[in-house]
C-alpha positions as protocol buffer text, in pm:
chain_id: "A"
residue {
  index: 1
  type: UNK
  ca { x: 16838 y: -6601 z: -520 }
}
residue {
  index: 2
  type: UNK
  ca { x: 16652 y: -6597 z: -195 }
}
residue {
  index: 3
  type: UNK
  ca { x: 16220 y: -6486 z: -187 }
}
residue {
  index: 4
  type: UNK
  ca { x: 16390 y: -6375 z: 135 }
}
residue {
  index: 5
  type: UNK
  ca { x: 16256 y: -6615 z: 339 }
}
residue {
  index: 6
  type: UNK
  ca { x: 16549 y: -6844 z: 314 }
}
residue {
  index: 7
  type: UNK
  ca { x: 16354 y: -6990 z: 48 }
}
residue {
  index: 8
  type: UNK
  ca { x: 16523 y: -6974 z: -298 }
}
residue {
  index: 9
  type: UNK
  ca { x: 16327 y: -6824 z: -551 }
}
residue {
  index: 10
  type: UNK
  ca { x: 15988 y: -7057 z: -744 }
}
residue {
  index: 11
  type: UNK
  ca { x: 16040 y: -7100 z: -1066 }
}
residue {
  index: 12
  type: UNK
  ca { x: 15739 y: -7370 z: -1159 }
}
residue {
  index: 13
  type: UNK
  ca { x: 15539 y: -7630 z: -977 }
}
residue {
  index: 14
  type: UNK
  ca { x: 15290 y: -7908 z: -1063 }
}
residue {
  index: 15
  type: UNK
  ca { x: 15048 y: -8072 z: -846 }
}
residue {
  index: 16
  type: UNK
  ca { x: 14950 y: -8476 z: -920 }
}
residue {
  index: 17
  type: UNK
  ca { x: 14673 y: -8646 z: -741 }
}
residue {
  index: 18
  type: UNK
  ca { x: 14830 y: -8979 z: -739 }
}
residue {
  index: 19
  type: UNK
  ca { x: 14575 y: -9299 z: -651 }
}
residue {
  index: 20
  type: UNK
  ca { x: 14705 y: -9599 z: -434 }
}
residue {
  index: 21
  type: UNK
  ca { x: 14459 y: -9846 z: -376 }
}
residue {
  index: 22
  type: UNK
  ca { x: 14197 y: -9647 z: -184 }
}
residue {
  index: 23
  type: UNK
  ca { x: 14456 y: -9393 z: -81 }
}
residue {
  index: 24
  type: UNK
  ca { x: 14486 y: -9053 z: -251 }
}
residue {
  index: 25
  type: UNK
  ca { x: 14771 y: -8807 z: -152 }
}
residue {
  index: 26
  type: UNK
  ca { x: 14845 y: -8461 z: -323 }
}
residue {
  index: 27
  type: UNK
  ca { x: 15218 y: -8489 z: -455 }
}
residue {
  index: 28
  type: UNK
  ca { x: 15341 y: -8141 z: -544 }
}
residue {
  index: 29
  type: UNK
  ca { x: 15683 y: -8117 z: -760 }
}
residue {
  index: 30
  type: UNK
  ca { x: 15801 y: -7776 z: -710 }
}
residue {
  index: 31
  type: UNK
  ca { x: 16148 y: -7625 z: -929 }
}
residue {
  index: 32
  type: UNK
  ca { x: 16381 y: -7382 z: -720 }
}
residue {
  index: 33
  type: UNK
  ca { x: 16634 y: -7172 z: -825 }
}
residue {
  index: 34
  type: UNK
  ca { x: 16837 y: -7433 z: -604 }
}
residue {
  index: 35
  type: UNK
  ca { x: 16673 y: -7773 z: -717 }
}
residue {
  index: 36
  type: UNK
  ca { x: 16358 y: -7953 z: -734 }
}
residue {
  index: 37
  type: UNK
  ca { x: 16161 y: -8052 z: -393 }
}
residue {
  index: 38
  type: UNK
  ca { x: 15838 y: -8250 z: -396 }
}
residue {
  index: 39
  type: UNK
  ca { x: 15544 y: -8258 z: -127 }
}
residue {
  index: 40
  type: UNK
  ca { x: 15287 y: -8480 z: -16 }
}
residue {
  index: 41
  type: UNK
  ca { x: 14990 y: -8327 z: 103 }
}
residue {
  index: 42
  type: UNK
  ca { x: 15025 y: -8021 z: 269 }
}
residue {
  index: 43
  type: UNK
  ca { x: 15357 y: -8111 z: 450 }
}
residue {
  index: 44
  type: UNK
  ca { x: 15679 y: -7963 z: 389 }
}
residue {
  index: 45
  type: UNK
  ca { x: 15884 y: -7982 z: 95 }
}
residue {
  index: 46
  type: UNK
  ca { x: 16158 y: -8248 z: 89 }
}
residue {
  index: 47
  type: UNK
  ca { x: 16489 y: -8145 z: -138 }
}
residue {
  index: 48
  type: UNK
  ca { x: 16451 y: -8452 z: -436 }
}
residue {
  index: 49
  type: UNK
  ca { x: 16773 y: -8535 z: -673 }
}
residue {
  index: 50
  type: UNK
  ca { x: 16765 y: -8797 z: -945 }
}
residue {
  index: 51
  type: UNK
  ca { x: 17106 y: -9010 z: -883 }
}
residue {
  index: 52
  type: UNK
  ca { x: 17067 y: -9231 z: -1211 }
}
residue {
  index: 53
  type: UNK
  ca { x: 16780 y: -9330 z: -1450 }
}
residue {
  index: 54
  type: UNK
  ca { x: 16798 y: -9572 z: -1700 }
}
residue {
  index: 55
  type: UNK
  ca { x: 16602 y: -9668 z: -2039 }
}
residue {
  index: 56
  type: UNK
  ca { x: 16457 y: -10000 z: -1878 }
}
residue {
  index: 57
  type: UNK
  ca { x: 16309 y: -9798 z: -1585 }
}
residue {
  index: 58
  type: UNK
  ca { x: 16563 y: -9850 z: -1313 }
}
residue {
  index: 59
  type: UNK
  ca { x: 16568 y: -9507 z: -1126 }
}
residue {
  index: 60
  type: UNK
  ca { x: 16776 y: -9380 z: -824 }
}
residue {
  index: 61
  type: UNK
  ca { x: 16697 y: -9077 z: -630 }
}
residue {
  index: 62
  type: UNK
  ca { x: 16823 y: -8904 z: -296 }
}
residue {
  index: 63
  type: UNK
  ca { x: 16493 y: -8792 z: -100 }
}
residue {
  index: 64
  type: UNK
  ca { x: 16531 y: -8665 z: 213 }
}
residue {
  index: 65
  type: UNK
  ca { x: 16882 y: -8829 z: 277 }
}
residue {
  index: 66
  type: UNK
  ca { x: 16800 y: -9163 z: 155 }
}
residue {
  index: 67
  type: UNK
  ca { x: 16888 y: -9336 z: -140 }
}
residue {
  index: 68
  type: UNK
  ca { x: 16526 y: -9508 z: -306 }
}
residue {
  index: 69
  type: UNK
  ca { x: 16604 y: -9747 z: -584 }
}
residue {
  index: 70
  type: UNK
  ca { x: 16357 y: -9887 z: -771 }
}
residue {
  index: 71
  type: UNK
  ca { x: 16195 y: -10005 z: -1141 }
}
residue {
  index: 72
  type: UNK
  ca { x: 15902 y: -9814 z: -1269 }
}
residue {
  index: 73
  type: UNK
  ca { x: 15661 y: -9919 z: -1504 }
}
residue {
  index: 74
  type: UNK
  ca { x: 15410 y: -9669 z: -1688 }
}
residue {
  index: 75
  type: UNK
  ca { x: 15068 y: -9741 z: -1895 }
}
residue {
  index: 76
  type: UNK
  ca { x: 14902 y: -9456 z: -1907 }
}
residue {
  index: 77
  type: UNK
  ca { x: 14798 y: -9306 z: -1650 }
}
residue {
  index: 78
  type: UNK
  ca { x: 14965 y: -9581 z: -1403 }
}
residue {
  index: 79
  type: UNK
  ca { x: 15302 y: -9633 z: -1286 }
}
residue {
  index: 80
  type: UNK
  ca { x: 15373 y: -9937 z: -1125 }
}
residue {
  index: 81
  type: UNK
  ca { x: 15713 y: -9912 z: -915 }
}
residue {
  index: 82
  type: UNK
  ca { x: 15905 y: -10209 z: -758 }
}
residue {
  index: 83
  type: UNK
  ca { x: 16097 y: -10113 z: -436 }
}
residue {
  index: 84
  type: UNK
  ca { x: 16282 y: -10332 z: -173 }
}
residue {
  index: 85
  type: UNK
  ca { x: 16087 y: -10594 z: -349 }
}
residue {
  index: 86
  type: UNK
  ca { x: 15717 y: -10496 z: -296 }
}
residue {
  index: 87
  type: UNK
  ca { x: 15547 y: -10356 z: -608 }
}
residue {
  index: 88
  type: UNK
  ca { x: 15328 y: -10051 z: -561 }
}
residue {
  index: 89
  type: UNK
  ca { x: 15034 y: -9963 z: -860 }
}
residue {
  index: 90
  type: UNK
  ca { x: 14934 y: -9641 z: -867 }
}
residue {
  index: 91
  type: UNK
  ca { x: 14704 y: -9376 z: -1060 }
}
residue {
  index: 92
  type: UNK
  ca { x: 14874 y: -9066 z: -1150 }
}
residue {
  index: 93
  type: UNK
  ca { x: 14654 y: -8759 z: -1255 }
}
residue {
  index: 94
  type: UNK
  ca { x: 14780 y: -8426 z: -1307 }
}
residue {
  index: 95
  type: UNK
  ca { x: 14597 y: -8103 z: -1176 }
}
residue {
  index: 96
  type: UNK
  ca { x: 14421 y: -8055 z: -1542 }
}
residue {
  index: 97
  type: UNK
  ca { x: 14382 y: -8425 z: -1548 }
}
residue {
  index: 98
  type: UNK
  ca { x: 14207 y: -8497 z: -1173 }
}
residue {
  index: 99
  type: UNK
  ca { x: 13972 y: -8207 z: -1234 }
}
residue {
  index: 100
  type: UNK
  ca { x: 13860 y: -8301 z: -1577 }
}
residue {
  index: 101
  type: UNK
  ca { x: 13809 y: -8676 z: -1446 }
}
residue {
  index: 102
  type: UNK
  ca { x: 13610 y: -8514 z: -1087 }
}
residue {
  index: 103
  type: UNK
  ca { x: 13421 y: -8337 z: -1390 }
}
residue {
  index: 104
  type: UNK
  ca { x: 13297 y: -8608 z: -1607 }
}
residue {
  index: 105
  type: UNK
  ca { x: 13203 y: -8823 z: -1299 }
}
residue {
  index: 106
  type: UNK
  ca { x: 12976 y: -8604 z: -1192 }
}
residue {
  index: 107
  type: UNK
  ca { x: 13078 y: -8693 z: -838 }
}
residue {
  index: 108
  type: UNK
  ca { x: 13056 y: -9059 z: -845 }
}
residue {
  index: 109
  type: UNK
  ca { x: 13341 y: -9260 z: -826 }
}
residue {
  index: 110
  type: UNK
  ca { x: 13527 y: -9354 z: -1106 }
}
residue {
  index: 111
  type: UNK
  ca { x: 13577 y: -9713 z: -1273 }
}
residue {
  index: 112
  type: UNK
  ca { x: 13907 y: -9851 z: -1155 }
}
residue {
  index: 113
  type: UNK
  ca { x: 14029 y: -10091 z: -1407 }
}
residue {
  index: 114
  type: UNK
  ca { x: 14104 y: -10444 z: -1192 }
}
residue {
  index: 115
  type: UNK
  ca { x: 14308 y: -10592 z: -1396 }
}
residue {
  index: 116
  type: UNK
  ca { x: 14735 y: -10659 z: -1269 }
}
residue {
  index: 117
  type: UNK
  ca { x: 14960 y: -10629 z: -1547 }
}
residue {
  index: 118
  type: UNK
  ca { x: 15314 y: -10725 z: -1559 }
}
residue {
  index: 119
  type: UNK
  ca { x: 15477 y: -10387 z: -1489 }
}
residue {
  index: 120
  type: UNK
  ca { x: 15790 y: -10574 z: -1660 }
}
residue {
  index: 121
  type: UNK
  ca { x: 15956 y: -10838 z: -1879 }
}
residue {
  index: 122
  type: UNK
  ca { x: 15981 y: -11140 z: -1635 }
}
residue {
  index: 123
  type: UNK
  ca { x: 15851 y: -11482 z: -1506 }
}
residue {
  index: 124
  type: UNK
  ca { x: 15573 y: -11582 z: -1310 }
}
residue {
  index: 125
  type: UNK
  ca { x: 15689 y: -11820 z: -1031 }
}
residue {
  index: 126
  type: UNK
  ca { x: 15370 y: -11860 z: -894 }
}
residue {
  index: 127
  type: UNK
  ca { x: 14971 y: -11741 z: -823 }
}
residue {
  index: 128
  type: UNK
  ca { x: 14901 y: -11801 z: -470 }
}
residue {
  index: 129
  type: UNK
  ca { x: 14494 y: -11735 z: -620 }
}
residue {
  index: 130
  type: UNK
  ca { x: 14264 y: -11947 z: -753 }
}
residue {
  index: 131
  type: UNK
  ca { x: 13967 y: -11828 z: -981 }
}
residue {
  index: 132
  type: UNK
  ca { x: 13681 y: -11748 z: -813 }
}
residue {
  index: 133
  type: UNK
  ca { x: 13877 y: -11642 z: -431 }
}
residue {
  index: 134
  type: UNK
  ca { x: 13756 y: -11332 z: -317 }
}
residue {
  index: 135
  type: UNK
  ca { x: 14101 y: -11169 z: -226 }
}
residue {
  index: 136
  type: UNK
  ca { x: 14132 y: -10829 z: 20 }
}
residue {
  index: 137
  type: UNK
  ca { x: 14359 y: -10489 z: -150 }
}
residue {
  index: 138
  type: UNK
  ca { x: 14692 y: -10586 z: -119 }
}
residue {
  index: 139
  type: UNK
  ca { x: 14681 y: -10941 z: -115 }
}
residue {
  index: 140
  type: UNK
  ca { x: 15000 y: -11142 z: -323 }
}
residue {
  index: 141
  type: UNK
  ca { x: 14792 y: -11228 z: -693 }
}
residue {
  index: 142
  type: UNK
  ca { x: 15142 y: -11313 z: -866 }
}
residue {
  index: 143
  type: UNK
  ca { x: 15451 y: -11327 z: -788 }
}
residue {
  index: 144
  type: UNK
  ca { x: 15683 y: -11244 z: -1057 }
}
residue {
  index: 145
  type: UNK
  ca { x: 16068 y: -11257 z: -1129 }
}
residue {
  index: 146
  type: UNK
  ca { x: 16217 y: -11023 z: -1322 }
}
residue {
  index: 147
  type: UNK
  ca { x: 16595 y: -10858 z: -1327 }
}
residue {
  index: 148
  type: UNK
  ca { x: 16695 y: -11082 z: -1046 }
}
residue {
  index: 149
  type: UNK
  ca { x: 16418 y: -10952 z: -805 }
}
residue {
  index: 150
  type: UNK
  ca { x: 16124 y: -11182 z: -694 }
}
residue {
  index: 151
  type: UNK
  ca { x: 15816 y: -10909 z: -657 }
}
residue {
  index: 152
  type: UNK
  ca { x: 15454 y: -10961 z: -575 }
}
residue {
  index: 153
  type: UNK
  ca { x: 15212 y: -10820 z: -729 }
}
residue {
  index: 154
  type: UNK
  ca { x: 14876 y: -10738 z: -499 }
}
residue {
  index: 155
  type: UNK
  ca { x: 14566 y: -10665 z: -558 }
}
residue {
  index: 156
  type: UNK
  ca { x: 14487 y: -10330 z: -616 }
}
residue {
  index: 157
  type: UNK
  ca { x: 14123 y: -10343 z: -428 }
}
residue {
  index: 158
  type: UNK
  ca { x: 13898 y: -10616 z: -268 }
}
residue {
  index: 159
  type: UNK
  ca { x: 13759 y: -10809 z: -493 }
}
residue {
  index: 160
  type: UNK
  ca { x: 13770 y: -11152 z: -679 }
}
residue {
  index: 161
  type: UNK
  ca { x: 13938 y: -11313 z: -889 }
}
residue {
  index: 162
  type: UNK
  ca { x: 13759 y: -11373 z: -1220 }
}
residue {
  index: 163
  type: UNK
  ca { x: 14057 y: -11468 z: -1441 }
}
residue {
  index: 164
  type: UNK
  ca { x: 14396 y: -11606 z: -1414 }
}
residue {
  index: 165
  type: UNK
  ca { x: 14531 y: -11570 z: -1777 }
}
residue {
  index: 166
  type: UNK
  ca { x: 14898 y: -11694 z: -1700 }
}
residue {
  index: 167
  type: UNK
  ca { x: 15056 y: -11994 z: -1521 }
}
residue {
  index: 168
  type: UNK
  ca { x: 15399 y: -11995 z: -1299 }
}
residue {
  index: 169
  type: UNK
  ca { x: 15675 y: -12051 z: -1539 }
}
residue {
  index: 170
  type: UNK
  ca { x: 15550 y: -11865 z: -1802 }
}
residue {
  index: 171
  type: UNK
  ca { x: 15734 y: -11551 z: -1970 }
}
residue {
  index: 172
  type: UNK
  ca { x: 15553 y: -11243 z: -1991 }
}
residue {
  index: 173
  type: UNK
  ca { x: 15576 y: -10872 z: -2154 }
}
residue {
  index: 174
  type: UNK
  ca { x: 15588 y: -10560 z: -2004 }
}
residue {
  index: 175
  type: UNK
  ca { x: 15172 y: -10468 z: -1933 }
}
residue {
  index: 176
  type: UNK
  ca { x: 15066 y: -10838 z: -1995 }
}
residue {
  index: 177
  type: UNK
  ca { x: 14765 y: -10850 z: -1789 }
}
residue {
  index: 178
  type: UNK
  ca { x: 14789 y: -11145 z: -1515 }
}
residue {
  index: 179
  type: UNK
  ca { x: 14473 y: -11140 z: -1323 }
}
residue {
  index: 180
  type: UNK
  ca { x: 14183 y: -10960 z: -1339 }
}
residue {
  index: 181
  type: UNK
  ca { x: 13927 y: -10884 z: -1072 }
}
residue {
  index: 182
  type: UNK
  ca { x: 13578 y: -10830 z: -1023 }
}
């Protein structure tokens, strides 16, 4: 049923404040009558369908007329996603959550954990770091195979490295931390 407005009728939606490196975008998931949309910010709502999802974290979704396929990793509050072989980290509050966090900082910024954990089973193939190199957000830390797929993981925020606490051709598990920064 229409709201008249050509707009099928609400029937819930969430709002996430969602953290990527120094970035932070509003993501709004909103139910219709006809389907669930999502929106970033304060643009428009884009029609969202979940093709396939799997227990390992492999998830396919239409969005906008494109397929996205990716892997998602969660530890907590982060999700870590792998798409077209780039990994993105980010912090994923909902509305309850962001305001209760704005709360207890008192306004100041929050401590961002910098530490890059495996966001899967895999293999490191190699740490184009040292200890000690101050590294820029987004810079390659590790790059790591895992389900046929080499991906690099970057660093989250500026920094340095303080610890490298694996070596390439080592296995890890899922949320192993790799590197840490400072």
């Amino acid at each position: 049923m229409s709201e008249g407005n050509g707009v099928s009728r609400l029937l819930a939606s969430t709002a996430y404040r969602v953290e990527i490196g120094e970035r932070t975008v509003t993501v709004t998931v909103v139910d219709r009558e006809d389907g669930r949309y999502v929106r970033l910010d304060e643009g428009d709502e884009q029609r969202i369908d979940v093709l396939a999802t799997t227990t390992d974290g492999e998830l396919s979704v239409l969005v906008g007329g494109s397929v996205l396929r990716g892997l998602i990793g969660r530890q907590d509050d982060r999700v870590t996603m792998a798409l077209d072989g780039q990994l993105v980290s980010a912090l994923v509050l909902d509305e309850r959550a962001a305001r209760l966090a704005s709360a207890a900082a008192g306004g100041r910024h929050r401590h961002v954990e910098a530490a890059v954990r495996a966001p899967m089973p895999g293999l490191v193939v190699s740490i184009p770091v040292d200890r000690g190199q101050v590294v820029t957000r987004g810079a390659t830390l590790v790059v790591l195979s895992a389900m046929k797929m080499q991906n690099e993981l970057t660093a989250p925020s500026d920094g340095m490295v303080s610890e490298i606490l694996v070596s390439p051709g080592q296995t890890v598990d899922q949320n192993q931390v790799l590197v840490r920064l400072e």
